[in-house]
mmCIF file of C-alpha atoms in Angstrom:
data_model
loop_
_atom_site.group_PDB
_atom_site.id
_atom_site.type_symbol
_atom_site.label_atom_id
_atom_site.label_comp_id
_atom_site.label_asym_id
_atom_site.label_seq_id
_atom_site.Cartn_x
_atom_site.Cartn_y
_atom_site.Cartn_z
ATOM 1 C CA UNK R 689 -152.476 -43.749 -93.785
ATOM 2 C CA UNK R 690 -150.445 -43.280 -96.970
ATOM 3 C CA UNK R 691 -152.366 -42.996 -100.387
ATOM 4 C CA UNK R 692 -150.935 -46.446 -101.361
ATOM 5 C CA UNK R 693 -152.218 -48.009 -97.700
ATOM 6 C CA UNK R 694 -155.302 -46.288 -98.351
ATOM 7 C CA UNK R 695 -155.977 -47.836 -101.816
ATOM 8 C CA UNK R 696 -155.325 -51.311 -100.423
ATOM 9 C CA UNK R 697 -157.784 -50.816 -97.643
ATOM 10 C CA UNK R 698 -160.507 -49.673 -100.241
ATOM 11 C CA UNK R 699 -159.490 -53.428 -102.257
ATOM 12 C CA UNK R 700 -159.863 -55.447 -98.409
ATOM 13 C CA UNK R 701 -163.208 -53.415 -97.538
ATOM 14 C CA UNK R 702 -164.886 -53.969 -100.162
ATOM 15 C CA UNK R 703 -163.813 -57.447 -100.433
ATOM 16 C CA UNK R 704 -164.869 -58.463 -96.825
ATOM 17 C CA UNK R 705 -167.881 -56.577 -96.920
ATOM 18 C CA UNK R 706 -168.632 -58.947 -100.257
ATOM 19 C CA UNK R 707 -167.425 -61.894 -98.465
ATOM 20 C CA UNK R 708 -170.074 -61.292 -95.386
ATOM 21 C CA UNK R 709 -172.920 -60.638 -97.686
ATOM 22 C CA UNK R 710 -172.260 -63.818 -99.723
ATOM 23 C CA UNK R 711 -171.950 -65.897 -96.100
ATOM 24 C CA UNK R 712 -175.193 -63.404 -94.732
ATOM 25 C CA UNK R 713 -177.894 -62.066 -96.406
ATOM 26 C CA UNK R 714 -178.453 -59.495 -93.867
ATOM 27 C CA UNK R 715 -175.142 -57.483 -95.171
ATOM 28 C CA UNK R 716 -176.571 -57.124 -98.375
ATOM 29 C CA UNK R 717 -178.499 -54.212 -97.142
ATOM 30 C CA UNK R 718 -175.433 -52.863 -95.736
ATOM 31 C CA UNK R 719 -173.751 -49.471 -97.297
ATOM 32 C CA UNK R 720 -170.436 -48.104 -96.596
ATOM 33 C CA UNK R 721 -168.947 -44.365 -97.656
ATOM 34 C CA UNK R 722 -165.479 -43.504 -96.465
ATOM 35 C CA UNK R 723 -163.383 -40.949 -97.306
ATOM 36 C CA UNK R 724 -159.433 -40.588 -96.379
ATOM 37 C CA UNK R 725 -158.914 -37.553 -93.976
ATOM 38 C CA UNK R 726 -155.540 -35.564 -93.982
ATOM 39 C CA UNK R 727 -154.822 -36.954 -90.800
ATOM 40 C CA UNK R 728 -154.780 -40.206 -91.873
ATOM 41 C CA UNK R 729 -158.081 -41.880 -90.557
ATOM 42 C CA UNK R 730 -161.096 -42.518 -92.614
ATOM 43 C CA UNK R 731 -164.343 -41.266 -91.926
ATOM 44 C CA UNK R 732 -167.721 -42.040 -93.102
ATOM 45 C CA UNK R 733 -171.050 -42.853 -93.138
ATOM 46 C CA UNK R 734 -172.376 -47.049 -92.971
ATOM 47 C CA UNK R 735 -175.742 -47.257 -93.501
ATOM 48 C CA UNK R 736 -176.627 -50.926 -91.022
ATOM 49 C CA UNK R 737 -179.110 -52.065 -93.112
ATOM 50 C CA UNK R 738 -180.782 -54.626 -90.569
ATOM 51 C CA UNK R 739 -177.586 -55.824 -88.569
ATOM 52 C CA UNK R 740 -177.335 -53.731 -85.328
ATOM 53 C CA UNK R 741 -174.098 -51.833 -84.659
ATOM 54 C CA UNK R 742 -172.659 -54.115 -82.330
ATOM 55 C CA UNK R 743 -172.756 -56.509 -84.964
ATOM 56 C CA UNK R 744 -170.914 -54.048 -87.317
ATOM 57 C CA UNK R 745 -168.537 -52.868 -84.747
ATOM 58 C CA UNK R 746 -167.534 -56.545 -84.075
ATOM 59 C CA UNK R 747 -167.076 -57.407 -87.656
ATOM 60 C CA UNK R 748 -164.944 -54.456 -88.524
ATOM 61 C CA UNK R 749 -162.707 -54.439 -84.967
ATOM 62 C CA UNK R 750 -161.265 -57.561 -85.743
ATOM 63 C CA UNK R 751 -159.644 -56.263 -88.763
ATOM 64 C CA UNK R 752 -159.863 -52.489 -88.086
ATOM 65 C CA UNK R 753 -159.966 -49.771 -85.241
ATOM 66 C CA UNK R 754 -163.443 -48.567 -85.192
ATOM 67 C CA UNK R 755 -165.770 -46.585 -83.538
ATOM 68 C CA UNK R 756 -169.281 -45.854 -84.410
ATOM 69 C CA UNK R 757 -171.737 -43.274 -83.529
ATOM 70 C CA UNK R 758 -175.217 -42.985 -84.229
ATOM 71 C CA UNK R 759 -176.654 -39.813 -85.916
ATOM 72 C CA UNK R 760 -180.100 -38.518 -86.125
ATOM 73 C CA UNK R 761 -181.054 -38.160 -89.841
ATOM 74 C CA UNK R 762 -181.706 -34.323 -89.515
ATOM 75 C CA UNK R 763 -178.355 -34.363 -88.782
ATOM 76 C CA UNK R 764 -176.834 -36.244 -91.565
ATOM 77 C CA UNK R 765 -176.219 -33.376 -94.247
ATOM 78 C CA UNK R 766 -173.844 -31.715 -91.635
ATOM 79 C CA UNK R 767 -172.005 -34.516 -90.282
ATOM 80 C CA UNK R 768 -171.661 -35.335 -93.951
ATOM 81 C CA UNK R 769 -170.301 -31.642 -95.079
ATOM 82 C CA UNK R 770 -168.022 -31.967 -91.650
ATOM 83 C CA UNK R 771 -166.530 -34.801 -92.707
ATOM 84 C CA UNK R 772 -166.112 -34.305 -96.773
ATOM 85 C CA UNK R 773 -165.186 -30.652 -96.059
ATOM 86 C CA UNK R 774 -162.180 -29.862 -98.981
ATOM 87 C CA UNK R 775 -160.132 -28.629 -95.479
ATOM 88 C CA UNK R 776 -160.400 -32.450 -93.784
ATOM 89 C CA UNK R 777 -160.171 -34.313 -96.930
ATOM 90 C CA UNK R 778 -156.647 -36.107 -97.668
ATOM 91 C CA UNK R 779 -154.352 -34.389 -100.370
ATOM 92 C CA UNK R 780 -151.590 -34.441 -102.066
ATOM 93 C CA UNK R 781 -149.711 -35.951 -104.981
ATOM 94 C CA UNK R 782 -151.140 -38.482 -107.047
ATOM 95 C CA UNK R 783 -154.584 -38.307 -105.349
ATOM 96 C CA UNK R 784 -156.026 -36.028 -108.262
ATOM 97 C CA UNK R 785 -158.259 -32.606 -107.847
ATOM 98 C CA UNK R 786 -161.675 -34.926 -107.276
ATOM 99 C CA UNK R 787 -162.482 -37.235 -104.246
ATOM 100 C CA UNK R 788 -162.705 -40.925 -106.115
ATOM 101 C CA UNK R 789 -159.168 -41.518 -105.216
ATOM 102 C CA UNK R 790 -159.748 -40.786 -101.690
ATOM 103 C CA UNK R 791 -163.396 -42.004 -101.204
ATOM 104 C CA UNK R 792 -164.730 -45.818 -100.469
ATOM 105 C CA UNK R 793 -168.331 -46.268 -101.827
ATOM 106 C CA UNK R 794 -169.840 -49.796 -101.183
ATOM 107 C CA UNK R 795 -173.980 -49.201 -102.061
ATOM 108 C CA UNK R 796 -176.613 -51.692 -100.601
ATOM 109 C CA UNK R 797 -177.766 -53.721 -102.932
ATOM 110 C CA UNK R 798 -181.360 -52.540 -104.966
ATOM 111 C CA UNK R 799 -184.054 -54.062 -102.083
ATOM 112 C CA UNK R 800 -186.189 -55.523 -105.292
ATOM 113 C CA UNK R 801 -182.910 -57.664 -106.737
ATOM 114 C CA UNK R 802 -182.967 -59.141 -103.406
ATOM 115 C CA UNK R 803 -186.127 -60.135 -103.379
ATOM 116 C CA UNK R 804 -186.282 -61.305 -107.342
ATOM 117 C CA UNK R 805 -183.359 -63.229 -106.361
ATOM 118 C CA UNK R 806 -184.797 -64.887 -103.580
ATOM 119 C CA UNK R 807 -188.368 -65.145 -104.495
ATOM 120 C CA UNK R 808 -188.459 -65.086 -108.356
ATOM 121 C CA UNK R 809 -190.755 -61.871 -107.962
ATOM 122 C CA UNK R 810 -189.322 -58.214 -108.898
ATOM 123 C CA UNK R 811 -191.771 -56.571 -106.862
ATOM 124 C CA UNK R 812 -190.486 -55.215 -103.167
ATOM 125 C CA UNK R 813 -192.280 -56.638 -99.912
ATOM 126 C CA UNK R 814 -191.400 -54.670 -98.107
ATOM 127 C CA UNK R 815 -189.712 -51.021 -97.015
ATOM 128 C CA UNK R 816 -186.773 -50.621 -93.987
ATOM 129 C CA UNK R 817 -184.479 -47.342 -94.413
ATOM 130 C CA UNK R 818 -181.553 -48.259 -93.042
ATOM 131 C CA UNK R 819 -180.085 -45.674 -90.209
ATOM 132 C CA UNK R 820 -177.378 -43.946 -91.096
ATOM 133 C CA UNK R 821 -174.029 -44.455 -88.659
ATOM 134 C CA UNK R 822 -170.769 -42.484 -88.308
ATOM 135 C CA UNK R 823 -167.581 -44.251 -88.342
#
C-alpha cells in the first residue's frame, strides 16, 4: 500500500466505522488503531467494544482482507511495541519523521456521552472494558 492508498483507506475507515455506529449503537464502543507497515499491510489494535469478533471480521472482510487475533491484556504492551517498532513502521518520502501520517486512530466514544445521549443522565451505568484484538 502506497502512502496515497494508505491515506484514502484512513478517509473509508473511518467513514464506515461512523456509518455502522450511526446504523448500531453497539459500534460506538468500538476503537480502531492502525498503523501502515513497510510492507504494505496495516496492523493494529480494535478494541470490540460489545460486538464479538465474528461480527467485526464480517464487517471489515467485505471491504477488506482481515484477520484477527485475540490477545491477552498482559500481552498488549508487546504486541503493541512489535507492531509500532520504528523498524516495521512504513517510511519514506512525504510521510514525515512522526507516525500521524502513517497511523489510523478511531477512539470509542466517552461511555457517559452515550448514556447522556440516550438517557438524558451524564452519569455512567455501567463499566465493560472492551478486549483488545489484533488485526
Amino acid at each position: 500500500m502506497t502512502q496515497d492508498s494508505f491515506r484514502s483507506w484512513r478517509i473509508t475507515t473511518r467513514n464506515f466505522i461512523d456509518y455502522q455506529r450511526r446504523k448500531c449503537p453497539l459500534w460506538k464502543s468500538v476503537g480502531l488503531y492502525a498503523w501502515l507497515t513497510q510492507d504494505g499491510t496495516i496492523r493494529g489494535v480494535i478494541n470490540l467494544g460489545s460486538l464479538a469478533s465474528t461480527e467485526i471480521l464480517a464487517s471489515f472482510s467485505s471491504r477488506w482482507p482481515t484477520v484477527i487475533e485475540a490477545i491477552e491484556p498482559k500481552e498488549l504492551r508487546a504486541e503493541l511495541y512489535a507492531i509500532v517498532h520504528p523498524s516495521v513502521i512504513s517510511t519514506g518520502p512525504g510521510f514525515g519523521r512522526r507516525y500521524q501520517s502513517m497511523k489510523l486512530a478511531i477512539h470509542p466514544c466517552r461511555r457517559d456521552q452515550l448514556i447522556a445521549q440516550s438517557s438524558g443522565r451524564s452519569s455512567p451505568r455501567y463499566s465493560c472494558e472492551p478486549m483488545p484484538v489484533l488485526i
